[in-house]
């Protein structure tokens, strides 16, 4: 028994069907509990007032936006090395989710930034690298959509994902040259003591866990859809050959 | 390899349009900027390095569409893929040819256009150096983008979208080096990083481009 057995679409779908109800359920519980606790159960920040509460949407969506790309990178590598179709389809399925999360991150950031910094947008390193990530998602999805043959599309988007990751990382450091740094440092970290205050910490972690589970559920669901689409495509092609 | 390079250069020269198009675009952009932002010379000299870099980048982008598409249509790429010369080397040569026909003229023309934008006198040298160091990266990234999109009909706009985020680091460091040079600050850090990007792109991207191209013409 190894993880590679789930490269078989039938096995993958069976496992996915077992996992999905838990993922959806726990995601719903996590997001509802986290958001309700965050919005109503925590005090207003002494400087930022109630606007601080957008953090419960902003940080989890940004977290997913970045990690979705990393997941796509791993899935692309698996596709390129071992040519498991489920892997390529999972990468395809994750891209729109990542794109939406990037947009949520940018929008909530803008809504948060307006009262705090007095501006909707600043060419700050973190903001800028996020915008570039948004462009990468757009290009990746557009490339998938532009190629007819699914295997070629999977190949080319995987190469784009690999090269894009290198450049995304490079952009991250390049944009540090605009070192104005309006954006605060990391809200959470494992090794530092500079976490945000304890009152906000627990609901935020619950929110992040909820978003992560939501991402998992969405990717499993969308991968299933992609597999179904591939099957429908194969059946149609066979029918056309017979006819 | 040299034969391929000579062939590509000849084609670019004789096919008409391709060679001068980038330069013409660069000129148009530079001339239009003072009309759009106003002709105050202090403002122009502040933004001159950035505008010149942006113009060079867009001019480069303009010609990427033709980089592999014509060879793909007439079957030359299939011949190249089966030739004894590794496809990686062939694509590196293509990138070099693109740089000679697009990047190099831009580097040469940039100082002349700097005059139009009132670039400070000390900035000319660094502008040329930064462009000379940065445009090879633009050409190689463009070759990779062209290899990705070559099998797609009307892939021109998609190519721009794919290449755009890849161009960001080069643009940032290139324009930063030119800007610092213009105001007399130290330019070493951005120049070194720019050179690093260019060398990395020239060393690695031909492999990625060849991989992408093999997937298309398989």
PDB file of C-alpha atoms in Angstrom, chain B residues 20-36 51-52 54-56 58-59 62 106 109 113 116-117:
ATOM      1  CA  UNK B  20      12.909  47.942 -36.954  1.00  0.00           C
ATOM      2  CA  UNK B  21       9.542  47.355 -35.353  1.00  0.00           C
ATOM      3  CA  UNK B  22      10.878  47.185 -31.806  1.00  0.00           C
ATOM      4  CA  UNK B  23      12.938  50.323 -32.294  1.00  0.00           C
ATOM      5  CA  UNK B  24      10.000  52.175 -33.803  1.00  0.00           C
ATOM      6  CA  UNK B  25       7.817  51.150 -30.866  1.00  0.00           C
ATOM      7  CA  UNK B  26      10.490  52.299 -28.411  1.00  0.00           C
ATOM      8  CA  UNK B  27      10.629  55.676 -30.193  1.00  0.00           C
ATOM      9  CA  UNK B  28       6.840  56.042 -30.215  1.00  0.00           C
ATOM     10  CA  UNK B  29       6.530  55.298 -26.511  1.00  0.00           C
ATOM     11  CA  UNK B  30       9.319  57.681 -25.571  1.00  0.00           C
ATOM     12  CA  UNK B  31       7.886  60.485 -27.678  1.00  0.00           C
ATOM     13  CA  UNK B  32       4.387  59.994 -26.285  1.00  0.00           C
ATOM     14  CA  UNK B  33       5.405  60.046 -22.630  1.00  0.00           C
ATOM     15  CA  UNK B  34       6.074  63.828 -22.438  1.00  0.00           C
ATOM     16  CA  UNK B  35       2.688  64.441 -24.062  1.00  0.00           C
ATOM     17  CA  UNK B  36       0.915  62.297 -21.507  1.00  0.00           C
ATOM     18  CA  UNK B  51      10.219  54.922 -18.810  1.00  0.00           C
ATOM     19  CA  UNK B  52      13.191  53.957 -20.970  1.00  0.00           C
ATOM     20  CA  UNK B  54       9.643  50.032 -19.701  1.00  0.00           C
ATOM     21  CA  UNK B  55       9.847  51.045 -23.368  1.00  0.00           C
ATOM     22  CA  UNK B  56      12.676  48.600 -23.992  1.00  0.00           C
ATOM     23  CA  UNK B  58       7.553  46.438 -24.250  1.00  0.00           C
ATOM     24  CA  UNK B  59       9.490  46.689 -27.496  1.00  0.00           C
ATOM     25  CA  UNK B  62       6.280  43.064 -29.246  1.00  0.00           C
ATOM     26  CA  UNK B 106      17.451  49.070 -27.996  1.00  0.00           C
ATOM     27  CA  UNK B 109      19.141  53.624 -29.183  1.00  0.00           C
ATOM     28  CA  UNK B 113      15.959  58.672 -26.523  1.00  0.00           C
ATOM     29  CA  UNK B 116      14.216  63.394 -25.314  1.00  0.00           C
ATOM     30  CA  UNK B 117      13.340  62.597 -21.706  1.00  0.00           C
TER      31      UNK B 117
END
